[in-house]
PDB file of C-alpha atoms in Angstrom:
ATOM      1  CA  UNK A   1      -7.934  15.700  40.100  1.00  0.00           C
ATOM      2  CA  UNK A   2      -7.651  18.926  42.269  1.00  0.00           C
ATOM      3  CA  UNK A   3      -4.306  20.685  41.472  1.00  0.00           C
ATOM      4  CA  UNK A   4      -3.036  23.916  42.361  1.00  0.00           C
ATOM      5  CA  UNK A   5       0.280  25.542  40.926  1.00  0.00           C
ATOM      6  CA  UNK A   6       1.715  28.632  41.951  1.00  0.00           C
ATOM      7  CA  UNK A   7       4.259  30.827  39.718  1.00  0.00           C
ATOM      8  CA  UNK A   8       5.553  34.610  39.952  1.00  0.00           C
ATOM      9  CA  UNK A   9       8.380  33.793  42.880  1.00  0.00           C
ATOM     10  CA  UNK A  10      11.438  35.294  42.123  1.00  0.00           C
ATOM     11  CA  UNK A  11      14.533  37.431  43.676  1.00  0.00           C
ATOM     12  CA  UNK A  12      13.289  40.970  44.526  1.00  0.00           C
ATOM     13  CA  UNK A  13      15.252  44.034  46.919  1.00  0.00           C
ATOM     14  CA  UNK A  14      13.430  45.179  49.733  1.00  0.00           C
ATOM     15  CA  UNK A  15      10.914  48.126  49.142  1.00  0.00           C
ATOM     16  CA  UNK A  16       9.866  46.207  46.078  1.00  0.00           C
ATOM     17  CA  UNK A  17       6.810  44.114  44.783  1.00  0.00           C
ATOM     18  CA  UNK A  18       6.003  40.911  43.278  1.00  0.00           C
ATOM     19  CA  UNK A  19       2.664  39.664  42.506  1.00  0.00           C
ATOM     20  CA  UNK A  20       2.245  35.655  42.931  1.00  0.00           C
ATOM     21  CA  UNK A  21      -0.572  33.662  40.914  1.00  0.00           C
ATOM     22  CA  UNK A  22      -2.329  30.352  41.809  1.00  0.00           C
ATOM     23  CA  UNK A  23      -3.751  28.295  38.791  1.00  0.00           C
ATOM     24  CA  UNK A  24      -6.411  25.770  39.921  1.00  0.00           C
ATOM     25  CA  UNK A  25      -7.892  23.050  37.904  1.00  0.00           C
ATOM     26  CA  UNK A  26     -10.126  20.131  38.866  1.00  0.00           C
ATOM     27  CA  UNK A  27     -12.568  21.678  41.247  1.00  0.00           C
ATOM     28  CA  UNK A  28     -14.972  24.197  41.348  1.00  0.00           C
ATOM     29  CA  UNK A  29     -12.666  26.959  41.956  1.00  0.00           C
ATOM     30  CA  UNK A  30     -15.427  29.832  42.596  1.00  0.00           C
ATOM     31  CA  UNK A  31     -17.216  27.336  45.362  1.00  0.00           C
ATOM     32  CA  UNK A  32     -14.187  27.414  47.521  1.00  0.00           C
ATOM     33  CA  UNK A  33     -12.162  29.971  49.651  1.00  0.00           C
ATOM     34  CA  UNK A  34      -8.413  29.858  49.457  1.00  0.00           C
ATOM     35  CA  UNK A  35      -5.662  30.944  51.316  1.00  0.00           C
ATOM     36  CA  UNK A  36      -1.802  31.591  51.254  1.00  0.00           C
ATOM     37  CA  UNK A  37       0.526  30.247  53.493  1.00  0.00           C
ATOM     38  CA  UNK A  38       4.516  30.423  53.908  1.00  0.00           C
ATOM     39  CA  UNK A  39       7.218  29.082  54.904  1.00  0.00           C
ATOM     40  CA  UNK A  40      10.477  30.830  55.640  1.00  0.00           C
ATOM     41  CA  UNK A  41      13.660  28.870  54.756  1.00  0.00           C
ATOM     42  CA  UNK A  42      14.262  25.928  57.686  1.00  0.00           C
ATOM     43  CA  UNK A  43      11.234  27.373  59.523  1.00  0.00           C
ATOM     44  CA  UNK A  44       7.184  26.245  60.203  1.00  0.00           C
ATOM     45  CA  UNK A  45       4.319  27.286  58.270  1.00  0.00           C
ATOM     46  CA  UNK A  46       2.408  30.509  58.434  1.00  0.00           C
ATOM     47  CA  UNK A  47      -0.571  31.597  57.654  1.00  0.00           C
ATOM     48  CA  UNK A  48      -0.624  34.717  55.485  1.00  0.00           C
ATOM     49  CA  UNK A  49      -3.807  35.628  53.770  1.00  0.00           C
ATOM     50  CA  UNK A  50      -7.519  33.915  53.096  1.00  0.00           C
ATOM     51  CA  UNK A  51     -10.156  35.025  50.545  1.00  0.00           C
ATOM     52  CA  UNK A  52     -13.818  33.902  50.116  1.00  0.00           C
ATOM     53  CA  UNK A  53     -15.114  32.175  47.225  1.00  0.00           C
ATOM     54  CA  UNK A  54     -16.663  35.138  45.508  1.00  0.00           C
ATOM     55  CA  UNK A  55     -13.431  37.365  46.799  1.00  0.00           C
ATOM     56  CA  UNK A  56     -15.835  39.897  48.617  1.00  0.00           C
ATOM     57  CA  UNK A  57     -14.296  39.079  51.909  1.00  0.00           C
ATOM     58  CA  UNK A  58     -10.353  39.202  52.306  1.00  0.00           C
ATOM     59  CA  UNK A  59      -8.745  38.491  55.579  1.00  0.00           C
ATOM     60  CA  UNK A  60      -4.368  39.034  56.241  1.00  0.00           C
ATOM     61  CA  UNK A  61      -2.016  38.333  59.017  1.00  0.00           C
ATOM     62  CA  UNK A  62      -0.915  41.248  60.941  1.00  0.00           C
ATOM     63  CA  UNK A  63       2.670  40.658  59.416  1.00  0.00           C
ATOM     64  CA  UNK A  64       1.314  41.331  56.126  1.00  0.00           C
ATOM     65  CA  UNK A  65      -1.883  43.627  56.716  1.00  0.00           C
ATOM     66  CA  UNK A  66      -1.337  46.957  54.721  1.00  0.00           C
ATOM     67  CA  UNK A  67       1.153  45.553  52.358  1.00  0.00           C
ATOM     68  CA  UNK A  68      -0.106  42.655  50.563  1.00  0.00           C
ATOM     69  CA  UNK A  69      -3.563  42.463  48.851  1.00  0.00           C
ATOM     70  CA  UNK A  70      -5.157  38.888  47.837  1.00  0.00           C
ATOM     71  CA  UNK A  71      -7.649  38.161  45.190  1.00  0.00           C
ATOM     72  CA  UNK A  72      -8.909  36.140  42.900  1.00  0.00           C
ATOM     73  CA  UNK A  73     -10.680  35.818  39.030  1.00  0.00           C
ATOM     74  CA  UNK A  74     -13.056  33.192  39.282  1.00  0.00           C
ATOM     75  CA  UNK A  75     -13.187  33.758  35.329  1.00  0.00           C
ATOM     76  CA  UNK A  76      -9.555  32.608  35.064  1.00  0.00           C
ATOM     77  CA  UNK A  77      -9.665  30.073  38.178  1.00  0.00           C
ATOM     78  CA  UNK A  78      -6.588  32.016  39.147  1.00  0.00           C
ATOM     79  CA  UNK A  79      -5.793  32.964  43.220  1.00  0.00           C
ATOM     80  CA  UNK A  80      -3.621  36.236  43.016  1.00  0.00           C
ATOM     81  CA  UNK A  81      -1.289  38.061  46.000  1.00  0.00           C
ATOM     82  CA  UNK A  82       0.359  41.204  45.616  1.00  0.00           C
ATOM     83  CA  UNK A  83       3.003  41.830  47.692  1.00  0.00           C
ATOM     84  CA  UNK A  84       4.688  45.421  47.542  1.00  0.00           C
ATOM     85  CA  UNK A  85       6.872  47.129  50.686  1.00  0.00           C
ATOM     86  CA  UNK A  86       8.893  43.650  50.772  1.00  0.00           C
ATOM     87  CA  UNK A  87      11.039  43.005  53.301  1.00  0.00           C
ATOM     88  CA  UNK A  88      14.081  40.326  54.207  1.00  0.00           C
ATOM     89  CA  UNK A  89      11.518  38.876  56.556  1.00  0.00           C
ATOM     90  CA  UNK A  90       9.324  38.139  53.972  1.00  0.00           C
ATOM     91  CA  UNK A  91      11.449  35.708  52.447  1.00  0.00           C
ATOM     92  CA  UNK A  92       9.528  32.163  52.438  1.00  0.00           C
ATOM     93  CA  UNK A  93       8.313  29.503  49.803  1.00  0.00           C
ATOM     94  CA  UNK A  94       4.573  30.888  49.389  1.00  0.00           C
ATOM     95  CA  UNK A  95       1.970  27.943  49.225  1.00  0.00           C
ATOM     96  CA  UNK A  96      -1.481  28.642  47.808  1.00  0.00           C
ATOM     97  CA  UNK A  97      -4.425  26.245  49.688  1.00  0.00           C
ATOM     98  CA  UNK A  98      -7.705  25.257  49.077  1.00  0.00           C
ATOM     99  CA  UNK A  99     -10.109  25.455  52.019  1.00  0.00           C
ATOM    100  CA  UNK A 100     -12.463  22.337  51.807  1.00  0.00           C
ATOM    101  CA  UNK A 101     -14.903  23.092  53.953  1.00  0.00           C
ATOM    102  CA  UNK A 102     -17.655  25.608  52.184  1.00  0.00           C
ATOM    103  CA  UNK A 103     -17.976  28.877  54.070  1.00  0.00           C
ATOM    104  CA  UNK A 104     -15.531  30.624  56.207  1.00  0.00           C
ATOM    105  CA  UNK A 105     -12.126  29.629  55.470  1.00  0.00           C
ATOM    106  CA  UNK A 106     -11.303  30.138  59.274  1.00  0.00           C
ATOM    107  CA  UNK A 107     -13.432  26.717  60.071  1.00  0.00           C
ATOM    108  CA  UNK A 108     -11.526  24.819  57.494  1.00  0.00           C
ATOM    109  CA  UNK A 109      -9.000  22.594  57.080  1.00  0.00           C
ATOM    110  CA  UNK A 110      -6.696  22.951  53.424  1.00  0.00           C
ATOM    111  CA  UNK A 111      -6.313  20.351  50.982  1.00  0.00           C
ATOM    112  CA  UNK A 112      -4.903  20.718  48.387  1.00  0.00           C
ATOM    113  CA  UNK A 113      -1.583  22.935  48.382  1.00  0.00           C
ATOM    114  CA  UNK A 114       0.555  23.538  46.012  1.00  0.00           C
ATOM    115  CA  UNK A 115       4.443  23.259  45.522  1.00  0.00           C
ATOM    116  CA  UNK A 116       5.094  26.417  46.432  1.00  0.00           C
ATOM    117  CA  UNK A 117       6.854  29.491  45.086  1.00  0.00           C
ATOM    118  CA  UNK A 118      10.230  30.823  46.578  1.00  0.00           C
ATOM    119  CA  UNK A 119       9.876  34.389  47.605  1.00  0.00           C
ATOM    120  CA  UNK A 120      13.544  35.891  48.227  1.00  0.00           C
ATOM    121  CA  UNK A 121      13.887  39.535  49.572  1.00  0.00           C
ATOM    122  CA  UNK A 122      17.638  40.959  49.923  1.00  0.00           C
ATOM    123  CA  UNK A 123      19.817  43.859  48.267  1.00  0.00           C
TER     124      UNK A 123
ATOM    125  CA  UNK B   1      -1.120  36.062  67.268  1.00  0.00           C
ATOM    126  CA  UNK B   2       1.565  33.640  68.461  1.00  0.00           C
ATOM    127  CA  UNK B   3       2.139  29.882  67.319  1.00  0.00           C
ATOM    128  CA  UNK B   4       0.911  27.509  68.907  1.00  0.00           C
ATOM    129  CA  UNK B   5       3.670  25.090  70.771  1.00  0.00           C
ATOM    130  CA  UNK B   6       4.688  21.861  69.700  1.00  0.00           C
ATOM    131  CA  UNK B   7       7.829  20.002  70.616  1.00  0.00           C
ATOM    132  CA  UNK B   8      10.647  20.391  68.233  1.00  0.00           C
ATOM    133  CA  UNK B   9      11.181  16.527  67.892  1.00  0.00           C
ATOM    134  CA  UNK B  10       9.990  13.006  68.724  1.00  0.00           C
ATOM    135  CA  UNK B  11      11.031   9.953  67.883  1.00  0.00           C
ATOM    136  CA  UNK B  12      10.036   5.989  67.717  1.00  0.00           C
ATOM    137  CA  UNK B  13      11.259   2.686  66.744  1.00  0.00           C
ATOM    138  CA  UNK B  14       9.400   0.767  63.485  1.00  0.00           C
ATOM    139  CA  UNK B  15       5.375  -0.317  65.138  1.00  0.00           C
ATOM    140  CA  UNK B  16       5.968   1.895  68.129  1.00  0.00           C
ATOM    141  CA  UNK B  17       3.516   5.124  68.674  1.00  0.00           C
ATOM    142  CA  UNK B  18       4.484   8.326  69.005  1.00  0.00           C
ATOM    143  CA  UNK B  19       2.329  11.461  70.491  1.00  0.00           C
ATOM    144  CA  UNK B  20       2.826  15.406  69.372  1.00  0.00           C
ATOM    145  CA  UNK B  21       1.264  17.897  71.810  1.00  0.00           C
ATOM    146  CA  UNK B  22       0.039  21.246  70.385  1.00  0.00           C
ATOM    147  CA  UNK B  23      -0.893  23.915  72.950  1.00  0.00           C
ATOM    148  CA  UNK B  24      -2.131  27.110  72.608  1.00  0.00           C
ATOM    149  CA  UNK B  25      -4.671  29.258  73.988  1.00  0.00           C
ATOM    150  CA  UNK B  26      -8.494  29.781  75.350  1.00  0.00           C
ATOM    151  CA  UNK B  27      -8.653  31.960  72.311  1.00  0.00           C
ATOM    152  CA  UNK B  28      -7.628  29.182  70.299  1.00  0.00           C
ATOM    153  CA  UNK B  29      -7.250  25.476  70.414  1.00  0.00           C
ATOM    154  CA  UNK B  30      -9.154  25.881  73.424  1.00  0.00           C
ATOM    155  CA  UNK B  31     -12.020  28.017  72.052  1.00  0.00           C
ATOM    156  CA  UNK B  32     -12.569  25.884  69.059  1.00  0.00           C
ATOM    157  CA  UNK B  33     -13.047  22.500  67.405  1.00  0.00           C
ATOM    158  CA  UNK B  34     -11.250  23.555  64.495  1.00  0.00           C
ATOM    159  CA  UNK B  35      -7.661  21.772  64.802  1.00  0.00           C
ATOM    160  CA  UNK B  36      -6.123  20.353  62.001  1.00  0.00           C
ATOM    161  CA  UNK B  37      -2.753  18.406  61.693  1.00  0.00           C
ATOM    162  CA  UNK B  38      -0.402  18.844  58.327  1.00  0.00           C
ATOM    163  CA  UNK B  39       2.259  16.666  57.639  1.00  0.00           C
ATOM    164  CA  UNK B  40       5.564  17.541  55.548  1.00  0.00           C
ATOM    165  CA  UNK B  41       8.222  15.836  54.093  1.00  0.00           C
ATOM    166  CA  UNK B  42      11.546  17.200  53.295  1.00  0.00           C
ATOM    167  CA  UNK B  43      11.159  19.979  50.015  1.00  0.00           C
ATOM    168  CA  UNK B  44       6.915  18.631  49.517  1.00  0.00           C
ATOM    169  CA  UNK B  45       3.690  20.293  50.220  1.00  0.00           C
ATOM    170  CA  UNK B  46       1.847  19.957  53.249  1.00  0.00           C
ATOM    171  CA  UNK B  47      -0.811  17.398  53.544  1.00  0.00           C
ATOM    172  CA  UNK B  48      -3.338  17.129  56.022  1.00  0.00           C
ATOM    173  CA  UNK B  49      -3.621  14.465  58.293  1.00  0.00           C
ATOM    174  CA  UNK B  50      -6.546  15.338  60.743  1.00  0.00           C
ATOM    175  CA  UNK B  51      -9.077  17.880  60.520  1.00  0.00           C
ATOM    176  CA  UNK B  52     -11.702  19.285  63.327  1.00  0.00           C
ATOM    177  CA  UNK B  53      -9.560  17.720  66.141  1.00  0.00           C
ATOM    178  CA  UNK B  54     -10.147  14.212  65.084  1.00  0.00           C
ATOM    179  CA  UNK B  55     -11.177  13.528  61.784  1.00  0.00           C
ATOM    180  CA  UNK B  56      -9.256  11.296  58.881  1.00  0.00           C
ATOM    181  CA  UNK B  57      -9.576  12.551  55.507  1.00  0.00           C
ATOM    182  CA  UNK B  58     -10.199   9.595  53.115  1.00  0.00           C
ATOM    183  CA  UNK B  59      -7.291   8.232  52.344  1.00  0.00           C
ATOM    184  CA  UNK B  60      -4.925   9.244  55.679  1.00  0.00           C
ATOM    185  CA  UNK B  61      -4.190   5.837  57.357  1.00  0.00           C
ATOM    186  CA  UNK B  62      -6.495   5.289  60.689  1.00  0.00           C
ATOM    187  CA  UNK B  63      -2.902   4.884  62.184  1.00  0.00           C
ATOM    188  CA  UNK B  64      -3.284   8.573  62.688  1.00  0.00           C
ATOM    189  CA  UNK B  65      -5.428   9.895  65.287  1.00  0.00           C
ATOM    190  CA  UNK B  66      -6.274  13.303  66.870  1.00  0.00           C
ATOM    191  CA  UNK B  67      -7.795  14.643  70.237  1.00  0.00           C
ATOM    192  CA  UNK B  68      -8.099  17.669  72.542  1.00  0.00           C
ATOM    193  CA  UNK B  69      -8.071  18.409  76.146  1.00  0.00           C
ATOM    194  CA  UNK B  70      -8.320  21.792  76.933  1.00  0.00           C
ATOM    195  CA  UNK B  71      -6.011  24.084  75.144  1.00  0.00           C
ATOM    196  CA  UNK B  72      -3.785  21.084  74.164  1.00  0.00           C
ATOM    197  CA  UNK B  73      -4.394  19.187  70.764  1.00  0.00           C
ATOM    198  CA  UNK B  74      -2.460  15.739  70.375  1.00  0.00           C
ATOM    199  CA  UNK B  75      -1.469  13.830  67.265  1.00  0.00           C
ATOM    200  CA  UNK B  76      -0.854  10.180  67.983  1.00  0.00           C
ATOM    201  CA  UNK B  77       0.648   8.557  65.118  1.00  0.00           C
ATOM    202  CA  UNK B  78       0.495   4.484  65.903  1.00  0.00           C
ATOM    203  CA  UNK B  79       2.098   1.508  63.983  1.00  0.00           C
ATOM    204  CA  UNK B  80       5.084   3.771  63.091  1.00  0.00           C
ATOM    205  CA  UNK B  81       6.698   3.166  59.245  1.00  0.00           C
ATOM    206  CA  UNK B  82       9.294   4.159  57.750  1.00  0.00           C
ATOM    207  CA  UNK B  83       7.563   6.899  55.591  1.00  0.00           C
ATOM    208  CA  UNK B  84       6.008   8.393  59.028  1.00  0.00           C
ATOM    209  CA  UNK B  85       9.344   9.998  59.231  1.00  0.00           C
ATOM    210  CA  UNK B  86       8.392  13.846  58.366  1.00  0.00           C
ATOM    211  CA  UNK B  87       7.946  17.385  60.208  1.00  0.00           C
ATOM    212  CA  UNK B  88       4.271  17.884  61.612  1.00  0.00           C
ATOM    213  CA  UNK B  89       2.424  21.084  61.952  1.00  0.00           C
ATOM    214  CA  UNK B  90      -0.861  21.742  64.010  1.00  0.00           C
ATOM    215  CA  UNK B  91      -3.311  24.535  62.726  1.00  0.00           C
ATOM    216  CA  UNK B  92      -6.264  26.220  64.676  1.00  0.00           C
ATOM    217  CA  UNK B  93      -8.519  29.199  64.117  1.00  0.00           C
ATOM    218  CA  UNK B  94      -7.536  31.662  66.494  1.00  0.00           C
ATOM    219  CA  UNK B  95     -10.901  33.966  66.657  1.00  0.00           C
ATOM    220  CA  UNK B  96     -10.795  37.253  64.537  1.00  0.00           C
ATOM    221  CA  UNK B  97     -10.233  35.775  61.181  1.00  0.00           C
ATOM    222  CA  UNK B  98      -6.778  34.287  61.982  1.00  0.00           C
ATOM    223  CA  UNK B  99      -5.408  31.095  61.797  1.00  0.00           C
ATOM    224  CA  UNK B 100      -2.359  29.854  63.555  1.00  0.00           C
ATOM    225  CA  UNK B 101       0.112  27.086  63.128  1.00  0.00           C
ATOM    226  CA  UNK B 102       2.320  24.897  65.552  1.00  0.00           C
ATOM    227  CA  UNK B 103       6.191  25.298  65.899  1.00  0.00           C
ATOM    228  CA  UNK B 104       6.500  22.392  64.134  1.00  0.00           C
ATOM    229  CA  UNK B 105       7.791  18.697  65.396  1.00  0.00           C
ATOM    230  CA  UNK B 106      10.199  16.600  63.094  1.00  0.00           C
ATOM    231  CA  UNK B 107       9.375  12.788  63.589  1.00  0.00           C
ATOM    232  CA  UNK B 108      12.123  10.646  63.660  1.00  0.00           C
ATOM    233  CA  UNK B 109      11.855   6.817  63.045  1.00  0.00           C
ATOM    234  CA  UNK B 110      14.547   5.092  64.740  1.00  0.00           C
TER     235      UNK B 110
END
């Protein structure tokens, strides 16, 4: 069974940093692009970032470009998101998700999703 | 990139059908056949129900169907059941390495 398990969320002050992890199992991790999607409390889904299977190509939403860095360690079957210069509006549940279709993540749909990890940015 | 527009709510009685619209532009929904739909129950992760406009993943009932006309995609849930009560989000490739989600629709089974 394919599974994704996020960790690393928590409470951080504005301007602070946090690193999220997403541990994958049940599939050949390096063969699939991955993405992070977030959901602010009571709000809708927002795509945040994507990365190719090799890790060579990375993509970001304008709202996080220059502050967040997506990466992956295929030897550890783990996806990461380094979040710097955090703002109150970054408060959300962060989900990692596997792009089902091979190749470019943008042409794909996502399955499965992790259970999410909550990031709260507040003073 | 602006979110795709969905109605905030939709409802129907058990056994009835409900259709949710997802309106974008020629730069996203209208420009690509990479529209997917996700179901999200409270406190749970999203689950894909439709991909590439009208295709159903294994295990998704054929009561769920998708279509697209111009810049608007639609999800229809036929034969409404209690467990269909959830939030639904559309998603589209938006060019320039961007993805965009819809604003979300809460479906209530009366």
